[in-house]
PDB file of C-alpha atoms and ligand atoms in Angstrom:
ATOM      1  CA  MET A  17     130.245  98.230  98.416  1.00 54.00           C
ATOM      2  CA  GLU A  18     127.486 100.338  99.964  1.00 56.00           C
ATOM      3  CA  LEU A  19     124.223  99.577 101.718  1.00 65.00           C
ATOM      4  CA  ALA A  20     123.120 103.006 100.572  1.00 73.00           C
ATOM      5  CA  LEU A  21     120.913 102.547  97.555  1.00 95.00           C
ATOM      6  CA  GLN A  22     122.100 105.805  96.033  1.00 95.00           C
ATOM      7  CA  GLY A  23     120.716 106.237  92.515  1.00 96.00           C
ATOM      8  CA  LYS A  24     119.082 102.808  92.350  1.00 98.00           C
ATOM      9  CA  LYS A  25     115.736 102.711  90.540  1.00 98.00           C
ATOM     10  CA  LEU A  26     113.138 100.687  92.438  1.00 98.00           C
ATOM     11  CA  LEU A  27     109.566  99.552  91.839  1.00 99.00           C
ATOM     12  CA  ILE A  28     107.806  98.814  95.136  1.00 99.00           C
ATOM     13  CA  THR A  29     104.123  97.846  95.020  1.00 98.00           C
ATOM     14  CA  GLY A  30     101.610  98.884  97.667  1.00 98.00           C
ATOM     15  CA  GLY A  31     103.636 101.725  99.133  1.00 98.00           C
ATOM     16  CA  THR A  32     101.022 103.983 100.663  1.00 98.00           C
ATOM     17  CA  ARG A  33     100.330 102.074 103.867  1.00 98.00           C
ATOM     18  CA  GLY A  34     101.867  99.577 106.264  1.00 98.00           C
ATOM     19  CA  ILE A  35     105.029  97.679 105.468  1.00 98.00           C
ATOM     20  CA  GLY A  36     105.190  98.948 101.883  1.00 98.00           C
ATOM     21  CA  ARG A  37     105.167 102.559 103.044  1.00 98.00           C
ATOM     22  CA  GLY A  38     108.027 101.786 105.433  1.00 98.00           C
ATOM     23  CA  ILE A  39     110.074 100.156 102.647  1.00 98.00           C
ATOM     24  CA  VAL A  40     109.409 103.025 100.224  1.00 98.00           C
ATOM     25  CA  LEU A  41     110.460 105.701 102.732  1.00 98.00           C
ATOM     26  CA  ALA A  42     113.511 103.768 103.940  1.00 98.00           C
ATOM     27  CA  ALA A  43     114.630 103.207 100.336  1.00 98.00           C
ATOM     28  CA  ALA A  44     114.107 106.861  99.391  1.00 98.00           C
ATOM     29  CA  ARG A  45     116.052 108.007 102.459  1.00 97.00           C
ATOM     30  CA  ALA A  46     118.860 105.611 101.459  1.00 96.00           C
ATOM     31  CA  GLY A  47     119.127 107.431  98.127  1.00 97.00           C
ATOM     32  CA  ALA A  48     116.975 105.301  95.797  1.00 98.00           C
ATOM     33  CA  ASP A  49     114.444 106.637  93.297  1.00 98.00           C
ATOM     34  CA  VAL A  50     111.121 104.890  93.858  1.00 98.00           C
ATOM     35  CA  LEU A  51     108.034 104.191  91.777  1.00 98.00           C
ATOM     36  CA  THR A  52     105.227 102.884  93.958  1.00 98.00           C
ATOM     37  CA  CYS A  53     101.523 102.214  93.563  1.00 98.00           C
ATOM     38  CA  HIS A  54      98.241 101.978  95.450  1.00 98.00           C
ATOM     39  CA  ARG A  55      94.572 101.236  94.736  1.00 98.00           C
ATOM     40  CA  GLN A  56      92.663 103.829  96.726  1.00 97.00           C
ATOM     41  CA  ASP A  57      93.174 107.562  96.801  1.00 96.00           C
ATOM     42  CA  GLY A  58      93.201 109.429 100.099  1.00 97.00           C
ATOM     43  CA  GLU A  59      95.274 110.929 102.885  1.00 97.00           C
ATOM     44  CA  ALA A  60      97.851 108.126 102.856  1.00 97.00           C
ATOM     45  CA  VAL A  61      98.682 108.861  99.205  1.00 98.00           C
ATOM     46  CA  ASP A  62      99.008 112.612  99.775  1.00 98.00           C
ATOM     47  CA  SER A  63     101.113 112.265 102.925  1.00 98.00           C
ATOM     48  CA  LEU A  64     103.424 109.718 101.261  1.00 98.00           C
ATOM     49  CA  ALA A  65     103.985 112.069  98.324  1.00 98.00           C
ATOM     50  CA  GLU A  66     104.815 114.831 100.833  1.00 98.00           C
ATOM     51  CA  GLU A  67     107.265 112.679 102.775  1.00 98.00           C
ATOM     52  CA  LEU A  68     108.951 111.536  99.560  1.00 98.00           C
ATOM     53  CA  LYS A  69     109.369 115.124  98.454  1.00 98.00           C
ATOM     54  CA  ARG A  70     111.168 115.840 101.723  1.00 97.00           C
ATOM     55  CA  ALA A  71     113.436 112.809 101.226  1.00 97.00           C
ATOM     56  CA  GLY A  72     114.698 114.202  97.878  1.00 96.00           C
ATOM     57  CA  GLY A  73     115.255 112.186  94.693  1.00 97.00           C
ATOM     58  CA  GLU A  74     112.858 111.240  91.889  1.00 98.00           C
ATOM     59  CA  HIS A  75     109.784 109.428  93.148  1.00 98.00           C
ATOM     60  CA  HIS A  76     106.416 108.568  91.629  1.00 98.00           C
ATOM     61  CA  VAL A  77     103.237 107.456  93.403  1.00 98.00           C
ATOM     62  CA  VAL A  78     100.722 106.081  90.901  1.00 98.00           C
ATOM     63  CA  ARG A  79      97.350 104.404  91.072  1.00 98.00           C
ATOM     64  CA  CYS A  80      97.393 100.768  89.914  1.00 98.00           C
ATOM     65  CA  ASP A  81      95.445  97.696  91.036  1.00 98.00           C
ATOM     66  CA  VAL A  82      98.044  94.929  90.754  1.00 98.00           C
ATOM     67  CA  GLY A  83      95.231  92.381  90.952  1.00 97.00           C
ATOM     68  CA  GLU A  84      94.486  93.218  87.286  1.00 98.00           C
ATOM     69  CA  ILE A  85      96.941  91.931  84.667  1.00 98.00           C
ATOM     70  CA  SER A  86      96.334  94.884  82.338  1.00 98.00           C
ATOM     71  CA  GLU A  87      97.047  97.300  85.197  1.00 98.00           C
ATOM     72  CA  VAL A  88     100.300  95.513  86.019  1.00 98.00           C
ATOM     73  CA  ASP A  89     101.363  95.812  82.396  1.00 98.00           C
ATOM     74  CA  ARG A  90     100.630  99.534  82.539  1.00 98.00           C
ATOM     75  CA  LEU A  91     102.710  99.809  85.755  1.00 98.00           C
ATOM     76  CA  ALA A  92     105.685  98.106  84.080  1.00 98.00           C
ATOM     77  CA  GLY A  93     105.293 100.611  81.231  1.00 98.00           C
ATOM     78  CA  GLU A  94     105.401 103.470  83.752  1.00 98.00           C
ATOM     79  CA  ALA A  95     108.650 102.062  85.181  1.00 98.00           C
ATOM     80  CA  ARG A  96     110.128 101.897  81.670  1.00 98.00           C
ATOM     81  CA  ASP A  97     108.993 105.399  80.708  1.00 98.00           C
ATOM     82  CA  ARG A  98     109.983 107.096  83.958  1.00 98.00           C
ATOM     83  CA  PHE A  99     113.219 105.278  84.858  1.00 98.00           C
ATOM     84  CA  GLY A 100     114.346 103.416  81.718  1.00 98.00           C
ATOM     85  CA  ARG A 101     115.717 100.610  83.904  1.00 98.00           C
ATOM     86  CA  LEU A 102     115.109  98.995  87.289  1.00 98.00           C
ATOM     87  CA  ASP A 103     117.691  97.898  89.863  1.00 98.00           C
ATOM     88  CA  GLY A 104     115.119  96.365  92.169  1.00 98.00           C
ATOM     89  CA  VAL A 105     111.506  95.252  92.442  1.00 99.00           C
ATOM     90  CA  VAL A 106     109.632  94.638  95.693  1.00 99.00           C
ATOM     91  CA  ASN A 107     106.343  92.779  95.365  1.00 99.00           C
ATOM     92  CA  ASN A 108     104.726  93.973  98.567  1.00 98.00           C
ATOM     93  CA  ALA A 109     101.052  94.710  97.775  1.00 98.00           C
ATOM     94  CA  GLY A 110      98.964  92.032  99.443  1.00 98.00           C
ATOM     95  CA  VAL A 111      95.471  91.359 100.690  1.00 98.00           C
ATOM     96  CA  ILE A 112      94.118  88.969 103.308  1.00 98.00           C
ATOM     97  CA  SER A 113      90.739  87.813 104.604  1.00 98.00           C
ATOM     98  CA  HIS A 114      89.629  85.445 107.336  1.00 97.00           C
ATOM     99  CA  ILE A 115      87.092  82.893 106.069  1.00 98.00           C
ATOM    100  CA  PRO A 116      86.367  79.263 107.047  1.00 98.00           C
ATOM    101  CA  PHE A 117      87.587  77.062 104.202  1.00 98.00           C
ATOM    102  CA  ALA A 118      84.176  75.354 103.806  1.00 98.00           C
ATOM    103  CA  GLU A 119      82.623  78.750 103.023  1.00 98.00           C
ATOM    104  CA  LEU A 120      85.414  80.232 100.921  1.00 98.00           C
ATOM    105  CA  PRO A 121      83.833  81.585  97.702  1.00 98.00           C
ATOM    106  CA  ALA A 122      85.699  81.045  94.416  1.00 98.00           C
ATOM    107  CA  GLU A 123      85.746  84.814  93.811  1.00 98.00           C
ATOM    108  CA  GLU A 124      87.546  85.411  97.106  1.00 98.00           C
ATOM    109  CA  TRP A 125      90.031  82.605  96.369  1.00 98.00           C
ATOM    110  CA  SER A 126      90.780  84.310  93.026  1.00 98.00           C
ATOM    111  CA  ARG A 127      91.081  87.802  94.530  1.00 98.00           C
ATOM    112  CA  ILE A 128      93.627  86.635  97.074  1.00 98.00           C
ATOM    113  CA  ILE A 129      95.616  84.566  94.553  1.00 98.00           C
ATOM    114  CA  ASP A 130      95.550  87.343  91.945  1.00 98.00           C
ATOM    115  CA  THR A 131      96.869  90.047  94.271  1.00 98.00           C
ATOM    116  CA  ASN A 132      99.318  88.028  96.367  1.00 98.00           C
ATOM    117  CA  LEU A 133     100.690  85.696  93.691  1.00 98.00           C
ATOM    118  CA  THR A 134      99.695  86.400  90.079  1.00 98.00           C
ATOM    119  CA  ALA A 135     100.661  90.066  90.426  1.00 98.00           C
ATOM    120  CA  SER A 136     104.216  89.012  91.334  1.00 98.00           C
ATOM    121  CA  TYR A 137     104.473  86.665  88.334  1.00 98.00           C
ATOM    122  CA  ARG A 138     103.307  89.386  85.978  1.00 98.00           C
ATOM    123  CA  ILE A 139     105.336  92.236  87.487  1.00 98.00           C
ATOM    124  CA  ILE A 140     108.573  90.254  87.382  1.00 98.00           C
ATOM    125  CA  GLN A 141     107.860  89.048  83.835  1.00 98.00           C
ATOM    126  CA  GLN A 142     106.917  92.469  82.493  1.00 98.00           C
ATOM    127  CA  THR A 143     109.848  94.266  84.135  1.00 98.00           C
ATOM    128  CA  LEU A 144     112.452  91.676  83.061  1.00 98.00           C
ATOM    129  CA  PRO A 145     113.604  93.785  80.100  1.00 98.00           C
ATOM    130  CA  LEU A 146     114.395  96.555  82.615  1.00 98.00           C
ATOM    131  CA  LEU A 147     116.347  94.338  85.042  1.00 98.00           C
ATOM    132  CA  GLY A 148     120.070  93.995  84.343  1.00 96.00           C
ATOM    133  CA  ALA A 149     122.921  92.144  86.054  1.00 98.00           C
ATOM    134  CA  GLY A 150     122.983  93.064  89.742  1.00 97.00           C
ATOM    135  CA  ALA A 151     119.227  93.631  89.974  1.00 98.00           C
ATOM    136  CA  SER A 152     117.348  92.220  92.947  1.00 98.00           C
ATOM    137  CA  VAL A 153     113.728  91.140  93.346  1.00 99.00           C
ATOM    138  CA  VAL A 154     112.148  90.782  96.794  1.00 99.00           C
ATOM    139  CA  ASN A 155     108.793  89.079  97.230  1.00 99.00           C
ATOM    140  CA  ILE A 156     107.015  89.794 100.506  1.00 99.00           C
ATOM    141  CA  GLY A 157     105.692  86.447 101.707  1.00 98.00           C
ATOM    142  CA  SER A 158     104.421  85.562 105.149  1.00 98.00           C
ATOM    143  CA  ARG A 159     105.868  83.589 108.048  1.00 98.00           C
ATOM    144  CA  GLY A 160     102.377  82.125 108.405  1.00 97.00           C
ATOM    145  CA  ALA A 161     102.668  80.397 105.028  1.00 97.00           C
ATOM    146  CA  ALA A 162     105.136  77.830 106.359  1.00 96.00           C
ATOM    147  CA  ALA A 163     103.219  77.446 109.625  1.00 95.00           C
ATOM    148  CA  GLY A 164      99.648  77.349 108.257  1.00 97.00           C
ATOM    149  CA  ILE A 165      96.860  79.522 109.692  1.00 97.00           C
ATOM    150  CA  PRO A 166      93.220  78.523 110.137  1.00 98.00           C
ATOM    151  CA  LEU A 167      90.718  80.623 108.110  1.00 98.00           C
ATOM    152  CA  ARG A 168      93.518  81.782 105.798  1.00 98.00           C
ATOM    153  CA  ALA A 169      94.043  78.768 103.508  1.00 98.00           C
ATOM    154  CA  HIS A 170      93.716  80.953 100.401  1.00 98.00           C
ATOM    155  CA  TYR A 171      96.246  83.493 101.698  1.00 98.00           C
ATOM    156  CA  THR A 172      98.805  80.925 102.874  1.00 98.00           C
ATOM    157  CA  ALA A 173      98.428  79.013  99.588  1.00 98.00           C
ATOM    158  CA  ALA A 174      99.295  82.188  97.665  1.00 98.00           C
ATOM    159  CA  LYS A 175     102.215  83.088  99.925  1.00 98.00           C
ATOM    160  CA  SER A 176     103.597  79.520  99.839  1.00 98.00           C
ATOM    161  CA  ALA A 177     103.457  79.574  96.046  1.00 98.00           C
ATOM    162  CA  LEU A 178     105.595  82.726  96.086  1.00 98.00           C
ATOM    163  CA  THR A 179     108.375  80.587  97.533  1.00 98.00           C
ATOM    164  CA  GLY A 180     108.205  78.157  94.601  1.00 98.00           C
ATOM    165  CA  LEU A 181     108.156  81.052  92.133  1.00 98.00           C
ATOM    166  CA  THR A 182     111.181  82.543  93.884  1.00 98.00           C
ATOM    167  CA  ARG A 183     113.175  79.284  94.015  1.00 98.00           C
ATOM    168  CA  SER A 184     112.620  78.569  90.314  1.00 98.00           C
ATOM    169  CA  LEU A 185     113.312  82.122  89.144  1.00 99.00           C
ATOM    170  CA  ALA A 186     116.494  82.256  91.238  1.00 99.00           C
ATOM    171  CA  LYS A 187     117.776  79.414  89.051  1.00 98.00           C
ATOM    172  CA  GLU A 188     116.327  80.698  85.780  1.00 98.00           C
ATOM    173  CA  LEU A 189     117.449  84.319  86.213  1.00 98.00           C
ATOM    174  CA  GLY A 190     120.638  83.726  88.231  1.00 98.00           C
ATOM    175  CA  PRO A 191     122.836  83.309  85.141  1.00 98.00           C
ATOM    176  CA  ARG A 192     121.736  86.833  84.111  1.00 98.00           C
ATOM    177  CA  GLY A 193     122.920  88.194  87.478  1.00 98.00           C
ATOM    178  CA  ILE A 194     119.379  88.774  88.784  1.00 98.00           C
ATOM    179  CA  ARG A 195     118.741  87.712  92.391  1.00 98.00           C
ATOM    180  CA  ILE A 196     115.312  86.960  93.866  1.00 98.00           C
ATOM    181  CA  ASN A 197     114.385  86.283  97.480  1.00 99.00           C
ATOM    182  CA  VAL A 198     111.406  86.176  99.828  1.00 99.00           C
ATOM    183  CA  VAL A 199     111.093  88.193 103.022  1.00 99.00           C
ATOM    184  CA  ALA A 200     108.555  86.494 105.275  1.00 98.00           C
ATOM    185  CA  PRO A 201     107.233  88.789 108.020  1.00 98.00           C
ATOM    186  CA  GLY A 202     105.861  87.528 111.299  1.00 98.00           C
ATOM    187  CA  VAL A 203     103.366  89.936 112.845  1.00 97.00           C
ATOM    188  CA  ILE A 204     104.357  93.523 112.138  1.00 98.00           C
ATOM    189  CA  GLU A 205     102.612  96.369 113.926  1.00 97.00           C
ATOM    190  CA  THR A 206     101.432  98.710 111.188  1.00 97.00           C
ATOM    191  CA  GLU A 207      98.937 101.574 111.401  1.00 95.00           C
ATOM    192  CA  ALA A 208      96.238  98.906 110.920  1.00 94.00           C
ATOM    193  CA  PHE A 209      96.617  98.353 114.677  1.00 95.00           C
ATOM    194  CA  ASP A 210      95.401 101.916 115.304  1.00 93.00           C
ATOM    195  CA  ALA A 211      92.175 101.110 113.451  1.00 93.00           C
ATOM    196  CA  MET A 212      91.506  97.975 115.540  1.00 95.00           C
ATOM    197  CA  PRO A 213      89.449  97.903 118.719  1.00 95.00           C
ATOM    198  CA  ALA A 214      91.970  98.534 121.545  1.00 95.00           C
ATOM    199  CA  GLU A 215      91.158  95.174 123.146  1.00 96.00           C
ATOM    200  CA  ARG A 216      91.994  93.233 120.004  1.00 95.00           C
ATOM    201  CA  ALA A 217      95.273  95.134 119.509  1.00 95.00           C
ATOM    202  CA  ALA A 218      96.242  94.478 123.131  1.00 95.00           C
ATOM    203  CA  GLY A 219      95.329  90.805 122.706  1.00 96.00           C
ATOM    204  CA  LEU A 220      97.609  90.479 119.680  1.00 94.00           C
ATOM    205  CA  ARG A 221     100.490  92.203 121.444  1.00 96.00           C
ATOM    206  CA  ASP A 222     100.032  89.876 124.408  1.00 97.00           C
ATOM    207  CA  THR A 223      99.844  86.728 122.248  1.00 96.00           C
ATOM    208  CA  TYR A 224     103.015  87.552 120.325  1.00 95.00           C
ATOM    209  CA  ALA A 225     104.851  88.617 123.479  1.00 96.00           C
ATOM    210  CA  ARG A 226     104.403  84.964 124.484  1.00 97.00           C
ATOM    211  CA  LYS A 227     104.997  83.431 121.018  1.00 97.00           C
ATOM    212  CA  THR A 228     108.170  85.248 119.949  1.00 98.00           C
ATOM    213  CA  ALA A 229     111.716  84.944 121.289  1.00 98.00           C
ATOM    214  CA  LEU A 230     111.957  88.748 121.349  1.00 98.00           C
ATOM    215  CA  ALA A 231     108.648  88.900 123.250  1.00 98.00           C
ATOM    216  CA  ARG A 232     107.030  91.557 121.054  1.00 98.00           C
ATOM    217  CA  LEU A 233     105.621  92.435 117.651  1.00 97.00           C
ATOM    218  CA  GLY A 234     107.866  93.715 114.875  1.00 98.00           C
ATOM    219  CA  THR A 235     107.996  97.271 113.580  1.00 98.00           C
ATOM    220  CA  VAL A 236     107.733  98.432 109.988  1.00 98.00           C
ATOM    221  CA  ASP A 237     111.342  99.680 110.110  1.00 98.00           C
ATOM    222  CA  GLU A 238     112.530  96.272 111.307  1.00 98.00           C
ATOM    223  CA  LEU A 239     110.957  94.767 108.189  1.00 98.00           C
ATOM    224  CA  ALA A 240     112.222  97.483 105.832  1.00 98.00           C
ATOM    225  CA  GLY A 241     115.845  96.972 106.943  1.00 98.00           C
ATOM    226  CA  PRO A 242     116.147  93.357 105.727  1.00 98.00           C
ATOM    227  CA  VAL A 243     114.400  94.287 102.449  1.00 98.00           C
ATOM    228  CA  LEU A 244     116.947  97.068 101.855  1.00 98.00           C
ATOM    229  CA  PHE A 245     119.741  94.603 102.643  1.00 98.00           C
ATOM    230  CA  LEU A 246     118.409  92.196  99.986  1.00 98.00           C
ATOM    231  CA  LEU A 247     118.159  95.062  97.480  1.00 98.00           C
ATOM    232  CA  SER A 248     121.724  96.143  98.221  1.00 97.00           C
ATOM    233  CA  ASP A 249     125.140  94.885  97.124  1.00 94.00           C
ATOM    234  CA  PHE A 250     125.723  93.452 100.618  1.00 95.00           C
ATOM    235  CA  SER A 251     123.504  90.496  99.676  1.00 97.00           C
ATOM    236  CA  GLY A 252     125.136  89.916  96.269  1.00 97.00           C
ATOM    237  CA  TYR A 253     125.570  86.142  96.791  1.00 98.00           C
ATOM    238  CA  ILE A 254     122.122  85.488  98.290  1.00 98.00           C
ATOM    239  CA  THR A 255     119.358  84.227  96.020  1.00 98.00           C
ATOM    240  CA  GLY A 256     116.428  81.820  96.238  1.00 98.00           C
ATOM    241  CA  GLU A 257     116.257  82.344 100.019  1.00 98.00           C
ATOM    242  CA  THR A 258     113.390  83.001 102.395  1.00 98.00           C
ATOM    243  CA  LEU A 259     114.368  85.394 105.170  1.00 98.00           C
ATOM    244  CA  ASN A 260     111.993  85.110 108.116  1.00 98.00           C
ATOM    245  CA  VAL A 261     111.628  88.414 109.933  1.00 98.00           C
ATOM    246  CA  ASP A 262     109.507  87.214 112.820  1.00 98.00           C
ATOM    247  CA  GLY A 263     111.243  87.984 116.121  1.00 98.00           C
ATOM    248  CA  GLY A 264     111.931  84.273 116.557  1.00 98.00           C
ATOM    249  CA  ILE A 265     108.418  82.811 116.502  1.00 95.00           C
TER     250      ILE A 265
HETATM  251  P1  NDP B 319      98.421  96.956 104.395  1.00 80.87           P
HETATM  252  O1  NDP B 319      97.042  96.490 104.114  1.00 80.87           O
HETATM  253  O2  NDP B 319      98.702  97.752 105.608  1.00 80.87           O
HETATM  254  O3  NDP B 319      98.955  97.800 103.140  1.00 80.87           O
HETATM  255  C1  NDP B 319      98.870  97.234 101.879  1.00 80.87           C
HETATM  256  C2  NDP B 319      99.393  98.216 100.856  1.00 80.87           C
HETATM  257  O4  NDP B 319      99.281  97.571  99.576  1.00 80.87           O
HETATM  258  C3  NDP B 319      98.573  99.484 100.771  1.00 80.87           C
HETATM  259  O5  NDP B 319      99.381 100.567 100.361  1.00 80.87           O
HETATM  260  C4  NDP B 319      97.543  99.140  99.693  1.00 80.87           C
HETATM  261  O6  NDP B 319      97.068 100.273  99.002  1.00 80.87           O
HETATM  262  C5  NDP B 319      98.373  98.300  98.758  1.00 80.87           C
HETATM  263  N1  NDP B 319      97.576  97.369  97.978  1.00 80.87           N
HETATM  264  C6  NDP B 319      96.773  96.382  98.420  1.00 80.87           C
HETATM  265  N2  NDP B 319      96.190  95.754  97.388  1.00 80.87           N
HETATM  266  C7  NDP B 319      96.637  96.372  96.270  1.00 80.87           C
HETATM  267  C8  NDP B 319      96.401  96.195  94.893  1.00 80.87           C
HETATM  268  N3  NDP B 319      95.572  95.250  94.448  1.00 80.87           N
HETATM  269  N4  NDP B 319      97.018  97.008  94.014  1.00 80.87           N
HETATM  270  C9  NDP B 319      97.857  97.971  94.440  1.00 80.87           C
HETATM  271  N5  NDP B 319      98.131  98.200  95.738  1.00 80.87           N
HETATM  272  C10 NDP B 319      97.524  97.400  96.649  1.00 80.87           C
HETATM  273  O7  NDP B 319      99.327  95.632 104.353  1.00 80.87           O
HETATM  274  P2  NDP B 319     100.615  95.241 105.229  1.00 80.87           P
HETATM  275  O8  NDP B 319     101.563  96.358 105.241  1.00 80.87           O
HETATM  276  O9  NDP B 319     100.166  94.648 106.495  1.00 80.87           O
HETATM  277  O10 NDP B 319     101.199  94.045 104.355  1.00 80.87           O
HETATM  278  C11 NDP B 319     102.152  94.269 103.318  1.00 80.87           C
HETATM  279  C12 NDP B 319     102.637  92.924 102.818  1.00 80.87           C
HETATM  280  O11 NDP B 319     103.207  92.189 103.906  1.00 80.87           O
HETATM  281  C13 NDP B 319     101.533  92.047 102.245  1.00 80.87           C
HETATM  282  O12 NDP B 319     102.033  91.313 101.160  1.00 80.87           O
HETATM  283  C14 NDP B 319     101.192  91.134 103.414  1.00 80.87           C
HETATM  284  O13 NDP B 319     100.625  89.915 102.986  1.00 80.87           O
HETATM  285  C15 NDP B 319     102.559  90.931 104.034  1.00 80.87           C
HETATM  286  N6  NDP B 319     102.511  90.542 105.434  1.00 80.87           N
HETATM  287  C16 NDP B 319     102.141  91.445 106.408  1.00 80.87           C
HETATM  288  C17 NDP B 319     102.151  91.073 107.727  1.00 80.87           C
HETATM  289  C18 NDP B 319     101.840  92.040 108.819  1.00 80.87           C
HETATM  290  O14 NDP B 319     101.939  91.661 109.998  1.00 80.87           O
HETATM  291  N7  NDP B 319     101.476  93.271 108.537  1.00 80.87           N
HETATM  292  C19 NDP B 319     102.486  89.701 108.140  1.00 80.87           C
HETATM  293  C20 NDP B 319     102.839  88.833 107.049  1.00 80.87           C
HETATM  294  C21 NDP B 319     102.856  89.259 105.758  1.00 80.87           C
HETATM  295  P3  NDP B 319      95.509 100.730  99.149  1.00 80.87           P
HETATM  296  O15 NDP B 319      95.390 101.307 100.519  1.00 80.87           O
HETATM  297  O16 NDP B 319      95.353 101.727  98.066  1.00 80.87           O
HETATM  298  O17 NDP B 319      94.679  99.476  98.969  1.00 80.87           O
END
């Protein structure tokens, strides 16, 4: 039994920035072959491709908006054509916005639900023929979904629904040897913090130093580790679970 993901074929959505980038690179360095996607072109795409080349293995970085069903279907086709099978899927791509519920437009509700929830339904469904016994699906939820967050009712609704999807699919797909779990991050310090006004970043660090048992924000690597564990054989009897990775909020 090895934590190393040597030779495993993985589909990880939203891998060019933030948490997804950390998971992609950690998985590649652990020996997996990774297909990942993004929406926008730019430096993050080029630098990820470079880093993956250095890690060795067979990796593909493709453009795909998972908020569009037809695009998701195309992505599943890419996984089939390039790898022929999948040992793991990580539904990481997500979007958020901060809007008072009374003013939340229907289009924004749909955008958030489509990307954070419907994409996961469609990706899992369309990659099912590629997932055999021993495969593992990880849905990236949010610790805030269980807690509730003002101005983010649409986002927490989508992330909470991921838990229901996960619980039901654990039972439906378990007899086929497919496991499915949620990893629910607390606040993880990604490169998005570098783009924030320094005062706001400092304020967040200060708030979560007080709110978490570990008295700090989480790192991308600290989130990638538990995801790799759930993709690996070490978690072979774990399914339908939500693993909070939140520093003890
Ligand atoms: P980022 O915004 O930093 O990165 C998101 C990544 O997903 C980017 O690579 C982005 O690519 C991609 N992406 C976004 N939308 C789409 C789409 N429609 N189709 C394809 N790719 C897409 O997010 P985080 O790293 O912060 O968050 C990752 C996940 O973790 C999300 O599901 C989020 O909800 C969850 N989470 C994060 C927390 C945190 O503290 N960071 C806390 C709780 C949950 P592109 O740049 O091309 O758009």
